[in-house]
Short mmCIF file of C-alpha atoms in Angstrom, two decimals:
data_model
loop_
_atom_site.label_atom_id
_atom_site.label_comp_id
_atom_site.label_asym_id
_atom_site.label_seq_id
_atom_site.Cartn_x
_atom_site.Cartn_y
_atom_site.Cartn_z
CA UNK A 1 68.18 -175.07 109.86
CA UNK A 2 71.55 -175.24 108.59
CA UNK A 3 74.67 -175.46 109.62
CA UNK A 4 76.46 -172.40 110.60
CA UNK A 5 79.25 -171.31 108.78
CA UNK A 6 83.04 -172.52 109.78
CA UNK A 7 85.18 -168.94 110.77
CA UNK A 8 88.30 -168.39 108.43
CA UNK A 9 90.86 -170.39 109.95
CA UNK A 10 88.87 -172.85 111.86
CA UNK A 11 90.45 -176.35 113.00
CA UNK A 12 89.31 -179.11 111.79
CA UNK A 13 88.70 -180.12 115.77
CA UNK A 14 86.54 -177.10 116.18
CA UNK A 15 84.54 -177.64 113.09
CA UNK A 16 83.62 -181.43 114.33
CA UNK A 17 82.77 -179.96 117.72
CA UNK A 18 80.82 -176.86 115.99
CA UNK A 19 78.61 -180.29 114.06
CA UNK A 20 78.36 -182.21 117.02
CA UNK A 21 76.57 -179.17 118.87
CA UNK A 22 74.17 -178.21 115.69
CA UNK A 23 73.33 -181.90 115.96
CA UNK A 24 72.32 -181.09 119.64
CA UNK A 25 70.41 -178.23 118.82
CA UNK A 26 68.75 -179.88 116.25
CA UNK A 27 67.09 -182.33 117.86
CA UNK A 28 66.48 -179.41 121.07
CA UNK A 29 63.76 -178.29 118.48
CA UNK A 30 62.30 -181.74 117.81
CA UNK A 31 61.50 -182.89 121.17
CA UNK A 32 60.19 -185.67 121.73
CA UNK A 33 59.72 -187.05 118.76
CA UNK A 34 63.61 -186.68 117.35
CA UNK A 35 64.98 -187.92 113.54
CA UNK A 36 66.07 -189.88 111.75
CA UNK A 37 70.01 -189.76 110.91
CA UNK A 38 68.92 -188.45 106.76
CA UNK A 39 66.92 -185.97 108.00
CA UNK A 40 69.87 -184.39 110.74
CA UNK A 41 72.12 -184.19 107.66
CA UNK A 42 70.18 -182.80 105.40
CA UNK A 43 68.71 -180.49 108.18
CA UNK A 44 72.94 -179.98 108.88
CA UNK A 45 73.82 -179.57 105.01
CA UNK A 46 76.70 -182.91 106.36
CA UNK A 47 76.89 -185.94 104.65
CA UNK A 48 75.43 -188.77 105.32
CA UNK A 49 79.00 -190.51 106.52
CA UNK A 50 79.35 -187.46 108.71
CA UNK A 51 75.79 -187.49 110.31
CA UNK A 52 76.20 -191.01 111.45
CA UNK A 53 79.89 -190.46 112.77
CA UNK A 54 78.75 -187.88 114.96
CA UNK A 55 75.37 -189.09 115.92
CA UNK A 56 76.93 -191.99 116.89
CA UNK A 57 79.63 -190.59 118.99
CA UNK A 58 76.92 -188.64 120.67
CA UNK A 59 74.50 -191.83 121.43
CA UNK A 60 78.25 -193.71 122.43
CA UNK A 61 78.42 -190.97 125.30
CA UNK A 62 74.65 -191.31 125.98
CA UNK A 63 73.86 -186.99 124.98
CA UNK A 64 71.60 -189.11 122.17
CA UNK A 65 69.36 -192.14 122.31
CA UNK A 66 68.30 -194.57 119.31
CA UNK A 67 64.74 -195.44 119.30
CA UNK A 68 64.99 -198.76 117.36
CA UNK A 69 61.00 -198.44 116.28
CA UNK A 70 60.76 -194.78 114.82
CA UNK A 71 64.62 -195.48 113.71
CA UNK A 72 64.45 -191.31 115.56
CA UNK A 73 67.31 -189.90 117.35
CA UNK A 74 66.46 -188.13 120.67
CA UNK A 75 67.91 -186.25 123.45
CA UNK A 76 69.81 -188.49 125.87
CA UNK A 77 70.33 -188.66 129.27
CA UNK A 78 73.48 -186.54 129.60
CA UNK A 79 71.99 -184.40 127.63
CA UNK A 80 69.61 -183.50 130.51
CA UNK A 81 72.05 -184.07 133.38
CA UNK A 82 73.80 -181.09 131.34
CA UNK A 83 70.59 -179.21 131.49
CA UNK A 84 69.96 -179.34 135.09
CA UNK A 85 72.95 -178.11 135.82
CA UNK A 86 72.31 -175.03 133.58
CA UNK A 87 68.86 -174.64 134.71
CA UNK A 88 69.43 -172.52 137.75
CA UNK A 89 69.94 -169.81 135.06
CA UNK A 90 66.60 -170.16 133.34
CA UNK A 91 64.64 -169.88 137.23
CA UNK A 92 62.01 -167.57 136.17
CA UNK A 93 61.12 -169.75 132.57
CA UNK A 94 60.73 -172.64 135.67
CA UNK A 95 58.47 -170.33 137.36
CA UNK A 96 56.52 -169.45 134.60
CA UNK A 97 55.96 -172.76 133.78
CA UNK A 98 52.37 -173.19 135.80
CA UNK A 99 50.98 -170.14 135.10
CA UNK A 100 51.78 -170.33 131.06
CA UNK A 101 50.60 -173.95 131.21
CA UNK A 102 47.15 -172.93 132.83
CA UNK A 103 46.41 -170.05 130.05
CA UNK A 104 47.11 -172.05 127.32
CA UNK A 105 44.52 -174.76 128.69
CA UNK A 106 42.24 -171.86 129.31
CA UNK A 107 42.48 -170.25 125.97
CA UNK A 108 43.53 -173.16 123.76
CA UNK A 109 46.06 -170.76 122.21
CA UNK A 110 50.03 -171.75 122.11
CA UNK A 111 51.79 -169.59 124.32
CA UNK A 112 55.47 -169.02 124.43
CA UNK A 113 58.44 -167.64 127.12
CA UNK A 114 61.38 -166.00 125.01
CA UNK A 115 64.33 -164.70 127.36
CA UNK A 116 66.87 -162.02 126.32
CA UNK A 117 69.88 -162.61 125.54
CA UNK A 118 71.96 -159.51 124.22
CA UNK A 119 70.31 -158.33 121.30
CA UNK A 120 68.02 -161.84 120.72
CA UNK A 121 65.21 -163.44 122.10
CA UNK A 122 65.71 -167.21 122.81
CA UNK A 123 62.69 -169.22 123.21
CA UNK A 124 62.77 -171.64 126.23
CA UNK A 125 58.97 -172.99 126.45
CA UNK A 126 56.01 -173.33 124.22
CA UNK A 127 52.86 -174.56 125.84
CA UNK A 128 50.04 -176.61 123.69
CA UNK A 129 46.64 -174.83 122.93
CA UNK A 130 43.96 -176.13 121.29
CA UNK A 131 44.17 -174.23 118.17
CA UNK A 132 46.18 -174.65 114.82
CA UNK A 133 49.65 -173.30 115.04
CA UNK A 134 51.89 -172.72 112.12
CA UNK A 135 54.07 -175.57 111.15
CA UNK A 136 57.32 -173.07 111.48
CA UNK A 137 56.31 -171.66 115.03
CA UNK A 138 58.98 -171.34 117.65
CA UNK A 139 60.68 -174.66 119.10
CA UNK A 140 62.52 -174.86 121.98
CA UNK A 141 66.04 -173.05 121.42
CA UNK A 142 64.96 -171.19 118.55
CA UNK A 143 66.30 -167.46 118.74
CA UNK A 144 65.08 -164.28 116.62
CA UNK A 145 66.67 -160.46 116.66
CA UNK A 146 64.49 -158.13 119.24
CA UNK A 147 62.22 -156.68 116.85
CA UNK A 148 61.42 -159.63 114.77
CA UNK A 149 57.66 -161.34 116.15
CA UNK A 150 55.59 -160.65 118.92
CA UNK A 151 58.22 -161.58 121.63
CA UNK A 152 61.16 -159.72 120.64
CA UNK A 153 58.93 -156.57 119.25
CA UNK A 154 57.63 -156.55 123.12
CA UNK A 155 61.19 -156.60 124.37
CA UNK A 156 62.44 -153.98 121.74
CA UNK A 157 59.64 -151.82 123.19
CA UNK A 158 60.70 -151.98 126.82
CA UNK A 159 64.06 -150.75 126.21
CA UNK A 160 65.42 -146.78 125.49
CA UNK A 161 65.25 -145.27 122.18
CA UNK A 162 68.73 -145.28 121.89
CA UNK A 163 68.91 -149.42 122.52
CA UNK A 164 66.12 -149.85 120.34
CA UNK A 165 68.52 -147.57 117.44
CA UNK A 166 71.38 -149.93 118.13
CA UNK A 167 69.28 -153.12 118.32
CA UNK A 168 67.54 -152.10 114.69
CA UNK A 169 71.27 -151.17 113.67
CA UNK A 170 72.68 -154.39 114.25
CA UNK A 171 69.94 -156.59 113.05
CA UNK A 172 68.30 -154.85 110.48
CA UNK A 173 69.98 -156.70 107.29
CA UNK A 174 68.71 -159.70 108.84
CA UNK A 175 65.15 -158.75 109.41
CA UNK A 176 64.85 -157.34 106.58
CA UNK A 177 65.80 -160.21 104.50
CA UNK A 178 64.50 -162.99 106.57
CA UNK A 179 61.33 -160.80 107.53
CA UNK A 180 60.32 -159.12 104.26
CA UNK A 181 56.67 -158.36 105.50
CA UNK A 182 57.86 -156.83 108.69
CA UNK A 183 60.99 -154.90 107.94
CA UNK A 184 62.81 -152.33 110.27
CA UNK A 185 60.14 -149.48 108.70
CA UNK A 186 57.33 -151.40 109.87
CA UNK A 187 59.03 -152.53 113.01
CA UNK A 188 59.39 -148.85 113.68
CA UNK A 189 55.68 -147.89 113.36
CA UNK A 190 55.02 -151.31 115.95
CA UNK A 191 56.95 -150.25 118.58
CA UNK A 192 55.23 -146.84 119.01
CA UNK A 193 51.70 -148.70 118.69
CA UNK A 194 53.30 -151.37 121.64
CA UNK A 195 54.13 -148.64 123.74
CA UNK A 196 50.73 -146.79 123.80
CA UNK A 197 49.15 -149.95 124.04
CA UNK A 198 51.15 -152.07 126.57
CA UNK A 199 51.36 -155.28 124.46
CA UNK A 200 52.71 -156.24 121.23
CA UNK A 201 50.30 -156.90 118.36
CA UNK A 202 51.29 -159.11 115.43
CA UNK A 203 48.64 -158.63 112.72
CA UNK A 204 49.58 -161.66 110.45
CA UNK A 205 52.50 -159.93 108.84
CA UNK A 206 55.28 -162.65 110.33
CA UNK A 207 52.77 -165.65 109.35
CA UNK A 208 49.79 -165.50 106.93
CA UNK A 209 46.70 -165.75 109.26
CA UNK A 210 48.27 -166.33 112.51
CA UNK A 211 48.03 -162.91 114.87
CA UNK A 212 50.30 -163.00 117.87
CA UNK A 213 50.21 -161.31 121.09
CA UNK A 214 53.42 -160.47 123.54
CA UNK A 215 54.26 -158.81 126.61
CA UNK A 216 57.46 -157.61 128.49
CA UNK A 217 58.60 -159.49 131.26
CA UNK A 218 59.79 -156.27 133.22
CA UNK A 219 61.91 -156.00 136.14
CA UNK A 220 61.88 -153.45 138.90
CA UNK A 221 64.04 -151.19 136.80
CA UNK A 222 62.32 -151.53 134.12
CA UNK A 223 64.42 -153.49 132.10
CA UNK A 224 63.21 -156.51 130.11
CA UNK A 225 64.52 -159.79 130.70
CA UNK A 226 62.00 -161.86 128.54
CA UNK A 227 58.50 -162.09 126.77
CA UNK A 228 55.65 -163.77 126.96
CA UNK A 229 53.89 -164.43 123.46
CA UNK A 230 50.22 -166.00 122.73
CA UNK A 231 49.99 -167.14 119.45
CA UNK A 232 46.77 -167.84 117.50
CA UNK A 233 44.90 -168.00 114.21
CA UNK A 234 43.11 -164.25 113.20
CA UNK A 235 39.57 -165.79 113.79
CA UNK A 236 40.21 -166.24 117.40
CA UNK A 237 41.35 -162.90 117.81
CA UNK A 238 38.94 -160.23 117.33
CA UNK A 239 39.50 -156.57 118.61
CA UNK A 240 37.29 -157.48 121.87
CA UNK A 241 38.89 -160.95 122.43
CA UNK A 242 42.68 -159.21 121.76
CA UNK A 243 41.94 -156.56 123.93
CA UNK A 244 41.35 -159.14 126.75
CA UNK A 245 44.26 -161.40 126.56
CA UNK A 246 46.60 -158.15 126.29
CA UNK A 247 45.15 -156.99 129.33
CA UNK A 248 45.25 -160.82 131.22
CA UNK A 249 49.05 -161.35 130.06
CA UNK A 250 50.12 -158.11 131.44
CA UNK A 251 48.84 -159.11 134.39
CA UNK A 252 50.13 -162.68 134.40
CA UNK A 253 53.88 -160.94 133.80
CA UNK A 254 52.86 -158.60 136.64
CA UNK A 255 52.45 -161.30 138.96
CA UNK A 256 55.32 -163.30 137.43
CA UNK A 257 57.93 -160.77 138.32
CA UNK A 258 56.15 -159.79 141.31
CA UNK A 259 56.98 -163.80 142.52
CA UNK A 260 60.36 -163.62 141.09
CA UNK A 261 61.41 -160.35 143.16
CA UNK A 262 60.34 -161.95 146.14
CA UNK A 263 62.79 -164.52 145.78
CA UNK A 264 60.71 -166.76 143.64
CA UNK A 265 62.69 -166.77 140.86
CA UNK A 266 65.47 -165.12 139.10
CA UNK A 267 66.51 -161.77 141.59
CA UNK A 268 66.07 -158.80 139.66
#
């Protein structure tokens, strides 16, 4: 993860507060077990002077805390007191919680809740299976393009051809350089196969011999708000096993949205 790139014309001001939140986000995806100030900069592209001045300034106003042992930065306190107060937004990742948490137990596969925002999907949960996962899986915060892994490709399905044109449109120079082995052609060719099926399949094309699984999270209109994603290596997922999970997480999204629409969770 690097930094993101300054806008022409950006204030010195803004560029410290544009660090300061990377540094945030950072450590978002490296929960609990945080970093050390080397490895934020170098994650950052900042210098080493810069990493500490504004890892520092963060643990001064208590978003970071120093663990002294592991010599690891982690999320601080405000940092969560900020969180609550955003959480009312994220209702239906909060009801999903139980329900994701019990499937991964059952399965011992990692499964994962993406929401949508605009033309991305934003991963807010992961829950542990029992399985190997690959060391670059999704972290908390991470976001791809709709069309880009099991999640978004099961979002990108939901919606009208002409959103899915536009959402290909805008993000297709990205997918196709960051996701050379599933391009926009491919992508293309899995959306029809989602649609007659009901569920995403990933067939190890995103990460060598790791299949994923993902399903809308549909509201009454139709319109997806999120995903659902099940992510495991290709021996545990054989046609007849596949087949089964599809069919379980459709349900389990059923029922989720079923909950929320009742007042559960999030109205739709």
């Amino acid at each position: 993860m690097n930094a993101p790139e300054a806008p022409a014309g950006e204030t010195a001001g803004a560029q410290t507060l544009r660090r300061g939140l990377g540094i945030l986000k950072l450590l978002a995806r490296h929960q609990p077990e945080g970093l050390r100030i080397g490895e934020i900069g170098r994650r950052l592209g900042l210098s080493k002077a810069t990493a500490v001045r504004l890892t520092h300034t963060l643990a001064d106003e208590r978003f970071v805390v120093h663990d002294a042992a592991s010599r690891c930065y982690r999320l601080g306190p405000e940092s969560f007191v900020v969180g609550l107060a955003a959480e009312p937004s994220y209702s239906l990742q909060r009801l999903a919680t139980a329900s994701l948490r019990a499937f991964a137990l059952e399965t011992g596969d990692w499964v994962f809740f993406s929401v949508v925002q605009g033309l991305e999907a934003i991963c807010l949960s992961r829950e542990t299976g029992h399985g190997p996962i690959p060391s670059d899986a999704l972290r908390l915060g991470d976001r791809h393009p709709l069309g880009a892994g099991a999640g978004g490709l099961a979002i990108l399905a939901a919606l009208p051809d002409e959103e899915v044109e536009l959402a290909l449109q805008v993000n297709g120079a990205f997918i196709d350089e960051h996701f050379p082995k599933s391009p926009v052609a491919v992508i293309r060719h899995l959306v029809a196969e989602t649609r007659e099926r009901g569920y995403a399949v990933i067939p190890g094309i995103v990460v060598p011999g790791y299949w994923a699984l993902g399903v809308p999270l549909l509201q009454r209109d139709g319109r997806p708000v999120g995903a659902i994603v099940l992510v495991a290596s290709e021996s545990r997922l054989h046609p007849t096993r596949r087949a089964a999970l599809g069919d379980r997480m459709l349900a389990i999204s059923r029922d989720l949205m079923s909950r929320a629409a009742q007042g559960e969770g999030i109205a739709p």
